[in-house]
mmCIF file of C-alpha atoms in Angstrom:
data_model
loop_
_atom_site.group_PDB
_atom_site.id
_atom_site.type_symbol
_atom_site.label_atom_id
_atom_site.label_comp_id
_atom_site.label_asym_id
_atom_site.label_seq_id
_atom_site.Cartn_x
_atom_site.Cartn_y
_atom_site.Cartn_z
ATOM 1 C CA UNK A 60 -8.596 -34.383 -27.868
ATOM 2 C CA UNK A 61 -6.068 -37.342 -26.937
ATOM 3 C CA UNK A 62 -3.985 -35.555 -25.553
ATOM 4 C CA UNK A 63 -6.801 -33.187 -23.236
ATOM 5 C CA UNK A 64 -7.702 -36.864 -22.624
ATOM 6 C CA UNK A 65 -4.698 -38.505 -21.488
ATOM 7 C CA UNK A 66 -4.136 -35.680 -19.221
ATOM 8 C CA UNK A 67 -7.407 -35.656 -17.247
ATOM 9 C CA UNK A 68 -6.563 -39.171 -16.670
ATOM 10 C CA UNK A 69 -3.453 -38.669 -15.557
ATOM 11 C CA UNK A 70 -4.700 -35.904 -13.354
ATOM 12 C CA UNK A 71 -1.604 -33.957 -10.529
ATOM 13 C CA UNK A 72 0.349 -37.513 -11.359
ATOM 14 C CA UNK A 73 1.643 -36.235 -14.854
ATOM 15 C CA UNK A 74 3.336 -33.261 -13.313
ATOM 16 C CA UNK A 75 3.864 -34.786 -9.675
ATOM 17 C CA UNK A 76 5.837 -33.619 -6.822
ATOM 18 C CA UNK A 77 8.832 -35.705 -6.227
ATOM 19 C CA UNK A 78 7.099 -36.700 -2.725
ATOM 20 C CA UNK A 79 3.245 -35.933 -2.439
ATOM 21 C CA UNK A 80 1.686 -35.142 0.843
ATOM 22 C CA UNK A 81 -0.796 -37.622 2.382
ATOM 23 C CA UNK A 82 -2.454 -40.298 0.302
ATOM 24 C CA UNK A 83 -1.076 -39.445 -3.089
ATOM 25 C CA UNK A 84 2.428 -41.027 -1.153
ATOM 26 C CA UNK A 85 1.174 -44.713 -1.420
ATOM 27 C CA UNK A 86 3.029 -46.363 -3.530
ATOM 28 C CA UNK A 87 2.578 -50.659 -4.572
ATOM 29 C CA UNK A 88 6.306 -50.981 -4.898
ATOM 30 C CA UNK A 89 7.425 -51.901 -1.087
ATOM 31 C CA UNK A 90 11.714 -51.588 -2.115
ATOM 32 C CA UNK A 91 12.588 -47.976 -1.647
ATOM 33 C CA UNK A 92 14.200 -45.642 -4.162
ATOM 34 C CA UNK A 93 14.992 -42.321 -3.797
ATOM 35 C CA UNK A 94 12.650 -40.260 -6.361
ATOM 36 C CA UNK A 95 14.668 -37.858 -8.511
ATOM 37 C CA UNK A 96 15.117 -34.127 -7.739
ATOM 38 C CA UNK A 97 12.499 -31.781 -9.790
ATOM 39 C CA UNK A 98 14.209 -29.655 -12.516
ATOM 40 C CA UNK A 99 14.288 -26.319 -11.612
ATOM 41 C CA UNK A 100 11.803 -25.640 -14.296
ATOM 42 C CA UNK A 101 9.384 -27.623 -15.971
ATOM 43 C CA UNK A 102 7.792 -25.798 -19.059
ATOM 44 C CA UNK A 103 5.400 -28.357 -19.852
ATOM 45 C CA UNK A 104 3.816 -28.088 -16.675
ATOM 46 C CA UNK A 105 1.890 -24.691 -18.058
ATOM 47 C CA UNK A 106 0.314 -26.944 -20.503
ATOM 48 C CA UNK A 107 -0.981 -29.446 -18.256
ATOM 49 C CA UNK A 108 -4.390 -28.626 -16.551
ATOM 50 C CA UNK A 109 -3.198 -31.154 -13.529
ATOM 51 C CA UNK A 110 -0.666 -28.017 -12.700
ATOM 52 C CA UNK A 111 -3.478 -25.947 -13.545
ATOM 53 C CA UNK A 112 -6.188 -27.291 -10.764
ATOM 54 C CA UNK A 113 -3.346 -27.785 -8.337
ATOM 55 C CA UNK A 114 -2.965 -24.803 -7.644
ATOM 56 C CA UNK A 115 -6.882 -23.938 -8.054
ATOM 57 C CA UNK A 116 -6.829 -26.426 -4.634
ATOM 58 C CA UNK A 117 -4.235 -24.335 -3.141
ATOM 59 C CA UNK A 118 -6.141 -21.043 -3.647
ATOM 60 C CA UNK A 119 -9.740 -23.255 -2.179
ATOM 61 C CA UNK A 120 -8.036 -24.612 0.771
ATOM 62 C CA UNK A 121 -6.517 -21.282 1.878
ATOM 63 C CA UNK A 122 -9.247 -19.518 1.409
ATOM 64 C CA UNK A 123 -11.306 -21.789 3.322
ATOM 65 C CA UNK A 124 -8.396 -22.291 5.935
ATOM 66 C CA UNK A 125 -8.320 -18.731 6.485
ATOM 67 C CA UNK A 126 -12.352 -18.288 6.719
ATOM 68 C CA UNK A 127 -12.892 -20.487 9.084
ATOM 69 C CA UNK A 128 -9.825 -20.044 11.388
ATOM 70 C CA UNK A 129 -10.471 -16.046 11.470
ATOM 71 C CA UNK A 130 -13.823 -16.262 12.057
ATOM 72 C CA UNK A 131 -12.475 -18.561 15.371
ATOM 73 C CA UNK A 132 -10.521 -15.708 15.716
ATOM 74 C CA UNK A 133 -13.227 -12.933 15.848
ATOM 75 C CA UNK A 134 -15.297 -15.741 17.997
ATOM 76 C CA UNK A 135 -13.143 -15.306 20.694
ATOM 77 C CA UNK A 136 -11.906 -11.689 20.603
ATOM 78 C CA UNK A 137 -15.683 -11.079 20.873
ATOM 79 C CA UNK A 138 -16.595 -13.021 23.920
ATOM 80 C CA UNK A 139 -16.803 -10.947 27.086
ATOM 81 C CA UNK A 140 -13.728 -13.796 28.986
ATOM 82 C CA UNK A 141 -12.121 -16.683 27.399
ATOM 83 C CA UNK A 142 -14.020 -18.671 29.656
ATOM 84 C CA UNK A 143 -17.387 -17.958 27.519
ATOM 85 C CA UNK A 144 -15.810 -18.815 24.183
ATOM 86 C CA UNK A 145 -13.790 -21.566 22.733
ATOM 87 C CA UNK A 146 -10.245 -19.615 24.046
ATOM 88 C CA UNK A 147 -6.937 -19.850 23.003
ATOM 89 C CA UNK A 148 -6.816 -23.912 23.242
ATOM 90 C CA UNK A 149 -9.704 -23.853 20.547
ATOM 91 C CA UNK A 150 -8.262 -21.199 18.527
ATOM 92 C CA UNK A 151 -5.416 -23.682 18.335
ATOM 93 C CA UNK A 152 -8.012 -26.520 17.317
ATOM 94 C CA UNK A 153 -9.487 -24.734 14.509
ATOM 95 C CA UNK A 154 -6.236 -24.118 13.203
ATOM 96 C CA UNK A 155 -4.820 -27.138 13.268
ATOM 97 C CA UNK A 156 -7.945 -28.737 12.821
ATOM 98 C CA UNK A 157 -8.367 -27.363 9.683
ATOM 99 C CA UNK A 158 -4.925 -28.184 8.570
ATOM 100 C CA UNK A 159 -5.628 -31.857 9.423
ATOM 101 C CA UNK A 160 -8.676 -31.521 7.373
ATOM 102 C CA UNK A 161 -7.954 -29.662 4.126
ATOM 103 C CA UNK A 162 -3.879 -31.598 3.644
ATOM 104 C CA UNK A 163 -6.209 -34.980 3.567
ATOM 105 C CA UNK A 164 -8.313 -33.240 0.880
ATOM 106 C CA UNK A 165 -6.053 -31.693 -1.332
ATOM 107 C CA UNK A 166 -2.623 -33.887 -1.220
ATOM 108 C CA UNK A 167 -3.497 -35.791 -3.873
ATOM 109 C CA UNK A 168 -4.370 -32.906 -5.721
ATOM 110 C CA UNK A 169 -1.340 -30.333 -5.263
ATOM 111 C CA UNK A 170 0.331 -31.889 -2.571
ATOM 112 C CA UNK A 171 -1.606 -29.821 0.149
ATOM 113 C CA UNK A 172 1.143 -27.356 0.810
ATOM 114 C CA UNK A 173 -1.610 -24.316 1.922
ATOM 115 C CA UNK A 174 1.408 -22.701 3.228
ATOM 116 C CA UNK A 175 4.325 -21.007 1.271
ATOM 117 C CA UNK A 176 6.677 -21.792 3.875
ATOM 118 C CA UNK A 177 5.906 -25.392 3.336
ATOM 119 C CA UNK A 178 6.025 -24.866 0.030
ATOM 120 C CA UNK A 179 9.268 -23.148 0.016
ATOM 121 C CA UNK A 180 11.498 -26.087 2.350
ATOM 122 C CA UNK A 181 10.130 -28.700 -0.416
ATOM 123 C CA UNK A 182 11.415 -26.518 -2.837
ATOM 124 C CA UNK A 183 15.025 -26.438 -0.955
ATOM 125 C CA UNK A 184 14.643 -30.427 -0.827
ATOM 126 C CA UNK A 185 13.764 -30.476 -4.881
ATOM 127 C CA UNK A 186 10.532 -31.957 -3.719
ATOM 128 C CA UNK A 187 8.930 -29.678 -6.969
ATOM 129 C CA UNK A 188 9.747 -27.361 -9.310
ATOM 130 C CA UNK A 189 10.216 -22.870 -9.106
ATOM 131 C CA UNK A 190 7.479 -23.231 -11.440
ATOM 132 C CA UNK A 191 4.974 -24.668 -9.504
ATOM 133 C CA UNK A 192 6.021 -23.527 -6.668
ATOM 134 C CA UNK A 193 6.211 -19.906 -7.699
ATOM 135 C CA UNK A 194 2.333 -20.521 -8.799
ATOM 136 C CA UNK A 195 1.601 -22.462 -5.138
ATOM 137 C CA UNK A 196 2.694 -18.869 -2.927
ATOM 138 C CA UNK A 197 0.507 -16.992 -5.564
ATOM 139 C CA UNK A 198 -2.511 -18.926 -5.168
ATOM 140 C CA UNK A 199 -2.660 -19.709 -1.562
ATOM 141 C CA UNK A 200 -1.755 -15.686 -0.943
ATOM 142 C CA UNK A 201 -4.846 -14.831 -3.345
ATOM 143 C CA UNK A 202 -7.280 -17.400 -1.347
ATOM 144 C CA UNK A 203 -5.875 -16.014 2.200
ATOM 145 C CA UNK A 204 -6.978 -13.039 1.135
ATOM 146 C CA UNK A 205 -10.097 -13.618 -0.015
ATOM 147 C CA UNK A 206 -10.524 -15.773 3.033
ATOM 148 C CA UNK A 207 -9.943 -12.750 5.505
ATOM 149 C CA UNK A 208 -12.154 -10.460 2.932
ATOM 150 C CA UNK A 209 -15.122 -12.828 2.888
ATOM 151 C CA UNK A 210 -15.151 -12.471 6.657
ATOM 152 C CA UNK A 211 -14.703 -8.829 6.741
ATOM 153 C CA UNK A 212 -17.822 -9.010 4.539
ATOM 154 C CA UNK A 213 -19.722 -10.611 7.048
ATOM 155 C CA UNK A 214 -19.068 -8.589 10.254
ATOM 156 C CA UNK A 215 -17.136 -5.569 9.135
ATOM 157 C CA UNK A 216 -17.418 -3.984 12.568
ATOM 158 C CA UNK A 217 -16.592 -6.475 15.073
ATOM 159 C CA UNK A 218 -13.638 -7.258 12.485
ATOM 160 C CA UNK A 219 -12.132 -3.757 12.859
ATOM 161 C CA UNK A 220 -12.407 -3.599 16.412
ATOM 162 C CA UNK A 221 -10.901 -6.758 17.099
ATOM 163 C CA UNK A 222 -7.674 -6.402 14.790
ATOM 164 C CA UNK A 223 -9.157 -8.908 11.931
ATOM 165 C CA UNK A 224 -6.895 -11.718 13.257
ATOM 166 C CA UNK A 225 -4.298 -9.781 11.974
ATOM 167 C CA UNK A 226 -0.365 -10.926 13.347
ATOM 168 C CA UNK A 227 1.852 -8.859 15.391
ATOM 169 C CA UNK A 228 4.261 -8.923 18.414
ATOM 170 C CA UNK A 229 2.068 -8.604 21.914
ATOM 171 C CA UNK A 230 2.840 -6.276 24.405
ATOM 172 C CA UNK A 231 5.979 -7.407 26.600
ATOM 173 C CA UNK A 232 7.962 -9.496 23.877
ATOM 174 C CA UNK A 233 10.310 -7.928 21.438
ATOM 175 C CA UNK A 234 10.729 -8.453 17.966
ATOM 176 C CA UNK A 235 13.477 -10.914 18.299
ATOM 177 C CA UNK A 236 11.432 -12.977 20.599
ATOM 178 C CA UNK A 237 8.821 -12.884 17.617
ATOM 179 C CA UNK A 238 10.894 -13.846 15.170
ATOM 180 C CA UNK A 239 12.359 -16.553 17.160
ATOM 181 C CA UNK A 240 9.043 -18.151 17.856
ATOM 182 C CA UNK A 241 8.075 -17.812 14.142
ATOM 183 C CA UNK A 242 10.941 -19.510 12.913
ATOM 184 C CA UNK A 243 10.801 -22.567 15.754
ATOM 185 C CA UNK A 244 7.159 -22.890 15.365
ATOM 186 C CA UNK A 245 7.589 -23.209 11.470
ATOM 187 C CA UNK A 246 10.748 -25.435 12.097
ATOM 188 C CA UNK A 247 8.332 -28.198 13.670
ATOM 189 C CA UNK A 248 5.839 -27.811 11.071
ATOM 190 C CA UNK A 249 8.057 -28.195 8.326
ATOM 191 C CA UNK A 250 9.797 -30.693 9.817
ATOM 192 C CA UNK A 251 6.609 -32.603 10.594
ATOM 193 C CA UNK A 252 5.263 -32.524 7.018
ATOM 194 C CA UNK A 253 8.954 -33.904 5.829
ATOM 195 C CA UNK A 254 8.897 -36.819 8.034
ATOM 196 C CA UNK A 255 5.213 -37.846 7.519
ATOM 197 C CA UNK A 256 5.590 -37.923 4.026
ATOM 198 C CA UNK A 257 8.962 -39.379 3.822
ATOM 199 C CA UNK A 258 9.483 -41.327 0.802
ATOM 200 C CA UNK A 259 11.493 -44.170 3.008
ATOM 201 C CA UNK A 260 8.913 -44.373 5.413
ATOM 202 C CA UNK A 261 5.973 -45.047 2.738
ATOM 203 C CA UNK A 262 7.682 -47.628 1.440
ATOM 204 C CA UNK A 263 8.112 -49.365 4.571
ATOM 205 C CA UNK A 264 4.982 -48.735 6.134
ATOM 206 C CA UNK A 265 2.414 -48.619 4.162
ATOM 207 C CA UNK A 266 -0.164 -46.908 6.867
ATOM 208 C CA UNK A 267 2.153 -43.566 6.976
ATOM 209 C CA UNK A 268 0.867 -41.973 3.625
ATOM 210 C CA UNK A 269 -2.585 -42.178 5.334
ATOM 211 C CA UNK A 270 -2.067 -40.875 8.622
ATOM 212 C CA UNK A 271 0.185 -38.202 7.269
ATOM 213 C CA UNK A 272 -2.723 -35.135 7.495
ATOM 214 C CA UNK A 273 -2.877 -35.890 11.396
ATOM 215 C CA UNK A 274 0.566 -35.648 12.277
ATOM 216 C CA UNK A 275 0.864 -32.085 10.672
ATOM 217 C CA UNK A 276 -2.434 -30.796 11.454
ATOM 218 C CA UNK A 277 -1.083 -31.516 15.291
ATOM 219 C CA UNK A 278 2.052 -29.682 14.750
ATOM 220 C CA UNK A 279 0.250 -26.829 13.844
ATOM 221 C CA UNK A 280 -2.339 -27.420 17.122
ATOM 222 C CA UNK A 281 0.890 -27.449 19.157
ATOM 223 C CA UNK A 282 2.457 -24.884 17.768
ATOM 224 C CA UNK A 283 -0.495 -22.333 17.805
ATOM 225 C CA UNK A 284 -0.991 -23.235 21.546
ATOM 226 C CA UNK A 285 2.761 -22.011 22.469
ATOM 227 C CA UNK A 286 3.155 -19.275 20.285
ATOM 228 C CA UNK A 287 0.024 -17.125 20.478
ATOM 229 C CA UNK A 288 0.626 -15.324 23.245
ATOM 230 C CA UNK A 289 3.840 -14.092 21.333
ATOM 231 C CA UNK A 290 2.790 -13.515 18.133
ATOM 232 C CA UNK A 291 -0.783 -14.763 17.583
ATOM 233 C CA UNK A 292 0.845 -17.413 15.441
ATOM 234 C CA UNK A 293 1.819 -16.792 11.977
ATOM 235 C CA UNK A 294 4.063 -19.872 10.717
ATOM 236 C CA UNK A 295 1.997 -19.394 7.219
ATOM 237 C CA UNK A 296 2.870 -16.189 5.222
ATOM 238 C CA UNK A 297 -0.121 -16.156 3.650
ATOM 239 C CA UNK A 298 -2.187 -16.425 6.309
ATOM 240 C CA UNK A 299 -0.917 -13.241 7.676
ATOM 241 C CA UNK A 300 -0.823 -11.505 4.243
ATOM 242 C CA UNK A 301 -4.232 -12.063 4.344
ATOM 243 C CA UNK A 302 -4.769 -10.967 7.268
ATOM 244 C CA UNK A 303 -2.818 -7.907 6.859
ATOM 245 C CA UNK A 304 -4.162 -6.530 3.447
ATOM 246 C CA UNK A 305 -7.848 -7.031 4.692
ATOM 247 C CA UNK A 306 -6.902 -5.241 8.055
ATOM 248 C CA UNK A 307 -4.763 -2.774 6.426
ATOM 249 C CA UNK A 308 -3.887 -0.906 9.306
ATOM 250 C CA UNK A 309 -0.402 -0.009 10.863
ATOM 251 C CA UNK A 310 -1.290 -3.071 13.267
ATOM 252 C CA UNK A 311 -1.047 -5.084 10.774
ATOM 253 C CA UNK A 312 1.545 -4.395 8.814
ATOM 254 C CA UNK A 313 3.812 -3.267 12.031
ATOM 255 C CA UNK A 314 5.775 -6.408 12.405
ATOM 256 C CA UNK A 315 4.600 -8.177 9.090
ATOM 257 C CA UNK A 316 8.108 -8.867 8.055
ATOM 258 C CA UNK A 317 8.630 -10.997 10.557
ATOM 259 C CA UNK A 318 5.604 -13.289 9.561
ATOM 260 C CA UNK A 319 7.575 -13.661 6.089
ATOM 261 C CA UNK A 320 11.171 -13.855 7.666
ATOM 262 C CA UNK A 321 10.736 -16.385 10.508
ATOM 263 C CA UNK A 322 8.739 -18.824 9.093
ATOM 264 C CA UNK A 323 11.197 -19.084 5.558
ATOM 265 C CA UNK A 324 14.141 -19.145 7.943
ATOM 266 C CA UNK A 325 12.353 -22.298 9.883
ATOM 267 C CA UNK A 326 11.245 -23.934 6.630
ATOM 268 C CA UNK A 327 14.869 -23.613 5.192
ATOM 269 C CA UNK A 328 16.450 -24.887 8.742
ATOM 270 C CA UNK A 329 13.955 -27.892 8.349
ATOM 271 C CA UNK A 330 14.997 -28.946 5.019
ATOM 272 C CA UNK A 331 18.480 -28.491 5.498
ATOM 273 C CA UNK A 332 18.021 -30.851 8.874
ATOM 274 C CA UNK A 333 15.992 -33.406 7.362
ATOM 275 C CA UNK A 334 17.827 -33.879 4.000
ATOM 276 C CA UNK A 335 21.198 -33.611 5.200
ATOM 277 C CA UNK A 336 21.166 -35.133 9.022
ATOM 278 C CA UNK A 337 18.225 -36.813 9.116
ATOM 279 C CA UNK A 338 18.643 -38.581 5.611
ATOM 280 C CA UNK A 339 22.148 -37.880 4.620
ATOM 281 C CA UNK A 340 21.134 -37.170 0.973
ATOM 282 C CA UNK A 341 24.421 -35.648 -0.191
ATOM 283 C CA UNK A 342 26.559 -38.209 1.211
ATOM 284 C CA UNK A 343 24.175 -41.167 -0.340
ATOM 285 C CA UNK A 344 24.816 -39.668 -3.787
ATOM 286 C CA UNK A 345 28.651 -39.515 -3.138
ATOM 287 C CA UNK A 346 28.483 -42.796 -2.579
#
């Protein structure tokens, strides 16, 4: 019982990302030092129920992501002009909007990723362990899905006919203009999240940690409002799995690879920029 004790108390800190999203970030201790890379695997993380709900908060937050954010979808596509419905600009809201929303509830929880692709750069930058982060992609795939499916449930019709918010390359671009946009658009979002929740920064300021959520939940608004028109917006694997396997049409599943391709690509481009030019990492520990 001490021990199911101690860690309940101890809650996502015992098995903690190197560099939390949002308000798990503040820190008392105002002199900087640069936390230590995560192992590549941490064992004793399966035996902590903080690793445990993390990723239970992963799977909630996509799944509610997803909900709302397709039903937005199906909102729109059902509306007889864009000018009866809340259009592309508040497709874009709802998206990022709910990114703002759900990071500031979950960060100090898992960390808020809700995105492999996130997920996957803080994994380049040793920001957490394969472990977890193999168990992060799971979840939040699992609640996209359920996400899309719950909103199936609800209007199955109107959900076929208008493509269940599924991803894919629009008429007049070609697949190399979709993957380009999917790896820029998750390039700012990645790079977003790793410079609102840099470690230097919280130390010196202590107001970043806070405003961290509204920083990346405008990326994503921004994003979404360039790149729809291309490619509906993926920039979140998951979030066109889901999409996809609810769907399950050869829409969906046409150009799926590059809603898996581009946005790892952009992640991995992010990382690499902000932990070796923007930081200088590697050169800090030659010296």
């Amino acid at each position: 019982m001490e021990g199911k004790e101690e860690d309940v108390r101890l809650g996502a800190n015992k098995f903690s990302e190197r560099q939390p999203i949002g308000t798990a970030a503040q820190t008392d201790d105002k002199d900087y030092k640069e936390p230590p890379a995560a192992p590549l695997f941490e064992p004793g993380e399966l035996k902590s129920w903080s690793f445990w709900r993390a990723g239970i908060a992963e799977f909630m937050a996509t799944f509610l992501f997803l909900y709302i954010t397709i039903l937005t979808v199906m909102g729109v596509k059902r509306s007889s002009s864009m000018c009866a419905s809340v259009g592309i600009q508040g497709i874009a809201w709802a998206f990022g909007g709910m990114i703002f929303a759900l990071v500031y509830c979950t960060a100090g929880i898992s960390g808020g990723h809700i995105n492999p692709a996130v997920t996957f750069g803080l994994l380049l930058a040793r920001k957490l362990s394969l472990t977890r982060a193999i168990f992060y992609m799971i979840m939040q795939c699992l609640g996209a899905i359920c996400g899309a499916g719950v909103v199936k449930g609800f209007q199955t019709g109107p959900y076929e006919r208008n493509l269940g918010g599924v991803n894919f390359v629009a008429p007049g671009y070609t697949k190399g203009d979709g993957l380009g946009a999917e790896i820029v658009g998750t390039f700012v979002l990645v790079y977003t999240v790793f410079s609102a929740t840099d470690a230097k920064r919280n130390a010196r300021d202590s107001h970043v940690p806070i405003l961290a959520p509204l920083p990346i939940g405008f990326a994503v608004f921004l994003v979404h409002l360039a790149t729809i028109p291309i490619t509906g917006t993926g920039i979140n694997p998951a979030r066109s799995l889901g999409a996809a396997i609810i769907f399950n049409k050869h829409r969906g599943w046409e150009d799926h690879w590059i809603f898996w391709v581009g946005p790892f690509i952009g992640a991995a481009l992010a990382a690499v920029y902000h932990q070796i030019v923007i930081r200088a990492i590697p050169f800090k520990a030659r010296s």
